[in-house]
Amino acid sequence: MKKVIALVSLSAAIAVSSNASAVTVTLACGAVGQELQLCKEGAARWAKKTGNDVKIFESPNLTNDRLGLYQQQLAAKSSDIDVYQLDVVWPGLLSQHFVDLKGKVPAAEVNAHFKGIIDANTVNGKLVALPWFTDAGLLYYRTDLLQKYGFKSAPKTWTELALMAKKIQAGEQKTNKSFAGYVWQGKNYEGLTCDALEWVVSFGGGTIVDSTGKITINNAQAAKALDSAASWIKSISPAGVTTYDEEAARGIFQAGNAAFMRNWPYAWALGQNADSKVKGKIGVAPLPSGGSRNAATLGGWQLGVSQYSKNQAAAIDLVRYLAGPQEQKIRAIEGAYNPTIQSLYKDKDVLAKNPFFGSLYSVFTSAVARPSGPTKGKYNQVSQAFSSAVSDVLNGKMKGQAAVAKLNGDLARIKGRGW
Ligand code: GLC
């Protein structure tokens, strides 16, 4: 069991003693980058406002590990955690364990969020969770190094990226042996599913399973996308990239040891911190095209109230507070967490801190969903089969074509008579 941190601000403690109906709500939130700190601060503001207490349940970094842990809690109908932070691909898997927020949250409050994200949180008419922040894959680059090596702008295609990364890496490695051209998420987990979906879509190879539930991965463009990513390993990306998650890639880029990085928006805020070696030298661009389009995978997190919570009313109030505009604004400014409330993309303070929220707005609105909608409760198996096939190509065990053909069979077996 992960440790549970009690969080009681002084004023909340005073308020509690004078508030007979005060309750303690346990909130499970993530701990990647600044997540835990910002989660604690937001929860403390709600505690102060309401006189209730919040306990923070610190979740593992990898989304796969979080899911495993949460599924155990929910299967046991445990009331230990009242509010869960849910990945955008989970509502279909976990909907039965969550309170339907429809009717419990005013429609105007729900409608302030991007419709696509509300749709992703709606399963058979049930509103499983309220969106907290959204994510889309981005290309980070070193503005100083692009200039040093004579490049005028960020790469538009993967071929251009490989050429630029190679040149910069060769030059930088003369004085820094650990310098890498391009770092990304190559470990076999949900993060690799996100990166690889971007490659496949950018090559015109589809979305693994289409919106009607048809398996589409067995095609030449998808195979080409995977082969091209495999060709980066030991040329522009270190062999170790096949063990990297988000934080590993960020660590290397932020230490000044990479020219390019694929990551989510949160890496921006940390890269601009005082202790970052690349502060003031970071550019953000759409991920390159493989000939078809630029593609960013849609990520993001929501807050849902457990059916087994003994404090549902307070838990719903906490969710509404954290997912509300005031909190989303603070998180955007302090942590570059993308709001799910559309109007915040016009907020001057938010844009001043995160100029790319404005300049790359279309990247966020056209982000590509993983096939969790059509594959419903089987999404996790689909994603694991996909990332394993991709991993086989990256590790040189299979060529792209053989891997997508085998994956086609694996997915057909998972699908069985239907998703
Ligand atoms: C980010 C995304 C999430 C995704 C995960 C993969 O946290 O927001 O949707 O599943 O990365 O590592």
XYZ file of C-alpha atoms and ligand atoms in Angstrom:
431
model
C 0.000 0.000 0.000
C 1.252 3.439 -0.804
C 1.570 5.898 1.988
C -1.311 8.149 2.788
C -0.386 11.686 3.671
C -2.625 13.520 6.069
C -3.202 17.038 4.965
C -4.822 19.295 7.441
C -4.179 22.983 7.233
C -4.286 24.854 10.483
C -7.314 26.871 9.546
C -9.091 23.738 8.326
C -8.365 22.045 11.616
C -9.868 25.000 13.440
C -12.855 25.040 11.125
C -13.364 21.293 11.630
C -13.597 21.644 15.361
C -16.430 24.086 14.896
C -18.119 22.123 12.103
C -19.842 19.012 13.375
C -20.599 17.711 9.890
C -16.975 17.952 8.676
C -15.647 14.828 7.001
C -12.320 13.510 5.769
C -12.132 12.839 2.049
C -9.307 10.764 0.581
C -8.086 11.842 -2.838
C -5.848 9.634 -4.987
C -3.725 11.785 -7.229
C -0.612 11.327 -9.348
C 2.964 12.226 -8.533
C 4.633 12.840 -11.896
C 6.685 16.047 -11.881
C 4.807 18.638 -9.805
C 1.533 16.676 -9.739
C 1.619 15.705 -6.082
C 2.564 19.153 -4.816
C -0.130 20.903 -6.857
C -2.700 18.298 -5.886
C -1.938 18.829 -2.197
C -2.178 22.591 -2.546
C -5.522 22.478 -4.373
C -6.941 20.027 -1.846
C -5.755 22.245 1.026
C -7.570 25.244 -0.482
C -10.802 23.241 -0.622
C -10.283 22.002 2.948
C -9.829 25.564 4.130
C -12.902 26.733 2.260
C -15.221 23.964 3.454
C -13.845 22.992 6.848
C -13.427 19.384 5.717
C -10.142 17.480 5.683
C -8.402 15.862 2.741
C -6.019 12.940 2.867
C -3.835 12.508 -0.182
C -3.245 9.009 -1.496
C -0.010 9.113 -3.472
C -0.309 7.013 -6.626
C 2.498 5.407 -8.652
C 3.927 7.302 -11.634
C 3.150 4.806 -14.385
C -0.456 4.875 -15.481
C -0.438 1.056 -15.797
C 0.612 0.685 -12.142
C -2.044 3.161 -11.038
C -4.707 1.248 -12.893
C -3.673 -2.044 -11.285
C -3.782 -0.540 -7.823
C -7.118 1.212 -8.371
C -8.697 -1.912 -9.842
C -7.765 -3.818 -6.684
C -9.325 -1.151 -4.483
C -12.466 -0.925 -6.572
C -12.893 -4.688 -6.981
C -12.763 -4.954 -3.188
C -15.412 -2.180 -2.992
C -13.039 -0.405 -0.648
C -14.180 2.920 0.774
C -10.582 3.970 1.546
C -10.346 6.285 -1.463
C -13.245 8.657 -2.159
C -11.948 10.507 -5.217
C -9.810 8.932 -7.918
C -7.730 10.646 -10.595
C -8.643 8.772 -13.779
C -6.757 8.540 -17.055
C -8.799 9.591 -20.105
C -8.643 5.988 -21.395
C -10.185 4.445 -18.262
C -13.849 5.495 -18.087
C -14.925 2.534 -20.256
C -12.977 0.126 -18.023
C -14.058 1.485 -14.660
C -17.426 3.196 -15.151
C -19.402 0.792 -12.960
C -17.393 1.802 -9.899
C -18.117 5.531 -10.132
C -20.968 7.806 -9.152
C -22.918 9.261 -12.099
C -22.181 12.985 -11.930
C -24.961 13.843 -14.358
C -27.585 15.780 -12.482
C -25.240 16.154 -9.511
C -23.092 18.780 -11.242
C -24.933 21.707 -12.869
C -25.074 21.392 -16.669
C -23.417 24.790 -17.184
C -20.424 23.598 -15.176
C -20.165 20.413 -17.240
C -20.571 22.288 -20.523
C -17.679 24.652 -19.754
C -15.311 21.749 -20.546
C -14.335 20.685 -24.079
C -17.156 18.571 -25.414
C -14.811 15.841 -26.680
C -13.425 15.312 -23.187
C -16.887 15.210 -21.619
C -17.825 12.634 -24.267
C -14.757 10.566 -23.330
C -15.999 10.608 -19.729
C -19.523 9.602 -20.637
C -20.220 5.872 -20.766
C -23.729 4.751 -21.737
C -25.056 8.152 -20.719
C -23.299 8.123 -17.351
C -20.893 10.972 -16.536
C -18.130 8.992 -14.847
C -15.787 11.877 -13.961
C -15.122 15.593 -14.447
C -12.099 16.590 -16.565
C -9.176 18.024 -14.584
C -6.449 18.546 -17.175
C -5.859 17.474 -20.729
C -2.665 16.342 -22.451
C -1.321 16.110 -25.981
C 2.090 14.898 -27.161
C 4.489 17.733 -28.076
C 7.935 18.097 -29.592
C 10.337 19.974 -27.325
C 13.553 21.302 -28.832
C 16.589 23.353 -27.869
C 16.308 26.757 -29.521
C 19.994 27.541 -28.814
C 21.229 24.339 -30.464
C 19.027 24.702 -33.518
C 20.583 28.096 -34.009
C 24.127 26.872 -33.311
C 23.827 24.204 -36.023
C 22.196 26.501 -38.554
C 18.563 25.320 -38.392
C 15.908 27.990 -38.746
C 12.872 26.150 -37.381
C 11.677 22.967 -35.738
C 11.471 19.879 -37.992
C 8.218 19.373 -39.903
C 8.760 15.696 -40.738
C 10.326 12.731 -38.946
C 12.985 12.580 -41.689
C 13.944 16.182 -40.989
C 13.993 15.498 -37.251
C 16.354 12.547 -37.748
C 18.733 14.614 -39.906
C 18.771 17.539 -37.489
C 19.140 15.332 -34.429
C 22.039 13.483 -36.050
C 23.957 16.649 -36.849
C 23.425 18.226 -33.424
C 24.244 14.978 -31.635
C 27.502 14.515 -33.579
C 28.584 18.060 -32.739
C 27.601 17.971 -29.063
C 29.039 14.521 -28.428
C 32.516 15.921 -29.092
C 32.340 17.508 -25.664
C 29.456 15.611 -24.042
C 29.456 11.840 -24.505
C 26.010 11.415 -22.987
C 24.313 13.833 -25.392
C 21.324 12.383 -27.297
C 19.590 13.626 -30.429
C 16.050 12.581 -29.508
C 14.522 11.193 -26.298
C 10.998 9.797 -25.939
C 8.969 7.119 -24.127
C 10.212 3.724 -25.359
C 9.488 1.543 -22.314
C 6.806 -1.095 -22.885
C 3.807 0.577 -21.144
C 0.885 2.934 -21.826
C 3.287 5.778 -22.622
C 4.705 3.783 -25.561
C 1.162 3.239 -26.826
C 0.815 7.045 -26.878
C 4.126 7.685 -28.680
C 3.603 4.879 -31.207
C 0.027 5.930 -31.982
C 1.460 9.326 -32.930
C 3.958 7.724 -35.342
C 1.338 5.449 -36.898
C -1.268 8.185 -37.363
C 1.369 10.581 -38.737
C 2.234 8.000 -41.420
C -1.458 7.537 -42.273
C -1.601 4.082 -40.672
C -4.861 4.588 -38.711
C -5.643 4.323 -35.005
C -5.120 0.563 -34.305
C -8.900 0.050 -34.043
C -11.216 2.503 -35.805
C -14.246 4.236 -34.319
C -16.553 1.425 -35.507
C -14.472 -1.200 -33.686
C -12.727 -2.586 -36.784
C -9.084 -3.626 -36.291
C -7.026 -1.569 -38.748
C -3.415 -1.940 -37.618
C -2.302 -4.473 -40.249
C -1.244 -2.030 -42.967
C 1.941 -0.950 -44.741
C 1.950 2.605 -43.370
C 1.727 1.413 -39.763
C 4.585 -1.022 -40.422
C 6.663 1.770 -41.959
C 6.024 4.049 -38.970
C 7.292 1.405 -36.543
C 10.360 0.602 -38.672
C 11.231 4.259 -38.855
C 11.063 4.646 -35.051
C 13.244 1.535 -34.675
C 15.836 3.153 -36.948
C 16.299 5.991 -34.417
C 17.611 3.649 -31.758
C 21.397 3.826 -31.452
C 21.443 6.484 -34.163
C 19.668 9.551 -32.729
C 18.288 7.925 -29.563
C 20.349 6.021 -26.981
C 19.822 2.241 -26.634
C 18.370 3.006 -23.198
C 15.378 4.815 -24.714
C 13.534 1.472 -24.663
C 13.432 1.833 -20.868
C 12.367 5.485 -20.705
C 9.089 6.820 -19.369
C 8.071 10.523 -19.301
C 10.226 11.419 -16.314
C 13.344 9.643 -17.635
C 13.129 11.566 -20.922
C 12.480 14.829 -19.089
C 15.475 14.277 -16.794
C 17.824 13.948 -19.776
C 16.394 16.919 -21.675
C 16.268 19.153 -18.628
C 19.881 18.337 -17.758
C 20.865 19.703 -21.166
C 21.620 16.273 -22.633
C 19.205 16.097 -25.581
C 18.338 18.211 -28.617
C 14.735 16.990 -28.972
C 12.203 15.368 -26.652
C 8.671 14.049 -26.997
C 6.677 14.786 -23.874
C 3.414 16.147 -22.433
C 2.882 19.845 -21.580
C 3.879 19.458 -17.898
C 7.526 19.243 -18.972
C 7.360 22.898 -20.047
C 6.854 24.338 -16.566
C 9.624 22.226 -15.045
C 11.992 23.039 -17.910
C 11.534 26.746 -17.140
C 12.258 26.350 -13.412
C 15.286 28.025 -11.868
C 17.076 24.679 -11.453
C 16.655 23.677 -15.108
C 19.786 23.737 -17.278
C 17.668 24.553 -20.331
C 15.595 27.392 -18.893
C 14.926 29.976 -21.601
C 16.264 27.649 -24.330
C 13.172 25.530 -24.971
C 10.944 25.618 -28.017
C 7.697 23.641 -28.389
C 6.298 22.478 -31.737
C 3.796 19.970 -33.071
C 5.243 16.468 -33.405
C 6.535 15.897 -36.957
C 4.522 14.363 -39.768
C 5.292 10.993 -41.323
C 3.859 12.219 -44.615
C 0.177 12.160 -43.694
C -0.310 14.648 -40.824
C 1.034 15.877 -37.489
C -0.415 13.759 -34.733
C -0.545 14.205 -30.973
C -2.113 11.543 -28.788
C -4.881 12.802 -26.525
C -4.070 12.216 -22.868
C -5.331 13.750 -19.681
C -6.840 13.105 -16.288
C -10.264 13.383 -14.675
C -11.654 13.183 -11.176
C -14.326 10.647 -10.305
C -16.153 9.763 -7.085
C -16.114 6.135 -5.970
C -19.468 4.339 -5.618
C -18.053 2.915 -2.394
C -17.241 6.308 -0.860
C -18.975 6.962 2.463
C -18.698 10.726 1.875
C -20.110 11.133 -1.598
C -21.556 14.618 -1.180
C -18.283 16.072 0.097
C -16.334 14.092 -2.500
C -18.470 15.527 -5.315
C -17.926 18.994 -3.914
C -14.148 18.433 -3.913
C -14.248 17.219 -7.524
C -16.272 20.252 -8.629
C -13.872 22.567 -6.827
C -10.692 21.019 -8.256
C -12.091 20.763 -11.793
C -13.395 24.334 -11.625
C -11.913 27.362 -13.406
C -10.074 28.848 -10.426
C -8.095 25.672 -9.718
C -7.494 24.876 -13.389
C -6.047 28.348 -13.821
C -3.635 27.928 -10.912
C -2.508 24.538 -12.213
C -2.003 25.923 -15.716
C 0.123 28.784 -14.430
C 2.153 26.801 -11.934
C 2.484 23.466 -13.686
C 1.564 23.949 -17.380
C -1.327 21.529 -16.907
C -3.638 22.167 -19.833
C -7.096 23.315 -18.773
C -10.117 21.370 -19.969
C -12.185 24.546 -19.643
C -12.181 26.190 -23.032
C -12.335 29.821 -21.845
C -9.004 29.494 -19.997
C -7.223 29.330 -23.364
C -8.053 33.031 -23.702
C -6.846 33.919 -20.211
C -3.935 36.403 -20.354
C -2.132 35.065 -17.266
C -2.363 31.489 -18.511
C -1.075 32.426 -21.979
C 1.738 34.588 -20.597
C 3.131 31.571 -18.721
C 2.405 29.047 -21.499
C 2.547 30.798 -24.881
C 2.183 27.451 -26.704
C -1.316 26.973 -25.245
C -2.262 29.685 -27.742
C 0.147 29.043 -30.625
C -0.432 25.269 -30.578
C -4.131 25.417 -29.702
C -5.043 23.325 -32.756
C -2.675 20.563 -31.574
C -4.782 20.255 -28.429
C -8.127 20.396 -30.196
C -7.140 17.892 -32.910
C -5.387 15.393 -30.628
C -5.995 11.762 -31.556
C -7.834 9.525 -29.089
C -6.542 6.063 -28.294
C -9.187 3.446 -29.181
C -10.565 3.179 -25.630
C -14.048 4.229 -26.767
C -14.630 1.433 -29.308
C -12.751 -1.288 -27.370
C -14.467 -0.446 -24.055
C -13.572 -2.808 -21.203
C -10.917 -4.485 -23.358
C -8.893 -1.320 -24.013
C -6.156 -2.199 -21.573
C -5.535 -5.547 -23.263
C -5.547 -3.849 -26.673
C -3.037 -1.260 -25.508
C -0.772 -3.880 -23.953
C -0.807 -5.980 -27.121
C -0.003 -2.878 -29.181
C 2.845 -1.607 -26.987
C 4.328 -5.123 -26.834
C 4.295 -5.392 -30.638
C 5.900 -1.954 -30.908
C 8.460 -2.944 -28.305
C 9.384 -6.045 -30.350
C 10.098 -3.816 -33.355
C 12.104 -1.314 -31.301
C 14.157 -4.108 -29.770
C 14.893 -5.615 -33.192
C 12.959 -8.825 -32.538
C 10.610 -8.233 -35.484
C 10.217 -6.011 -38.514
C 7.223 -3.672 -38.668
C 5.290 -5.725 -41.191
C 5.561 -8.992 -39.245
C 4.707 -7.190 -36.014
C 1.497 -5.582 -37.297
C 0.404 -8.877 -38.894
C 0.910 -10.747 -35.615
C -0.762 -7.930 -33.660
C -3.765 -8.175 -35.964
C -4.213 -11.801 -34.849
C -3.691 -10.956 -31.176
C -6.279 -8.178 -31.339
C -8.777 -10.427 -33.140
C -8.437 -12.936 -30.292
C -8.926 -10.197 -27.666
C -11.969 -8.934 -29.552
C -13.531 -12.388 -29.797
C -17.170 -11.943 -30.741
C -17.078 -8.222 -29.960
C -15.505 -5.606 -27.783
C -0.039 11.030 -19.494
C -1.400 11.151 -20.163
C -2.170 9.892 -20.022
C -1.360 8.725 -20.556
C -0.023 8.647 -19.864
C 0.872 7.577 -20.486
O -0.191 10.962 -18.126
O -2.120 12.214 -19.636
O -3.403 9.974 -20.684
O -2.051 7.501 -20.448
O 0.649 9.881 -19.946
O 2.064 7.459 -19.824
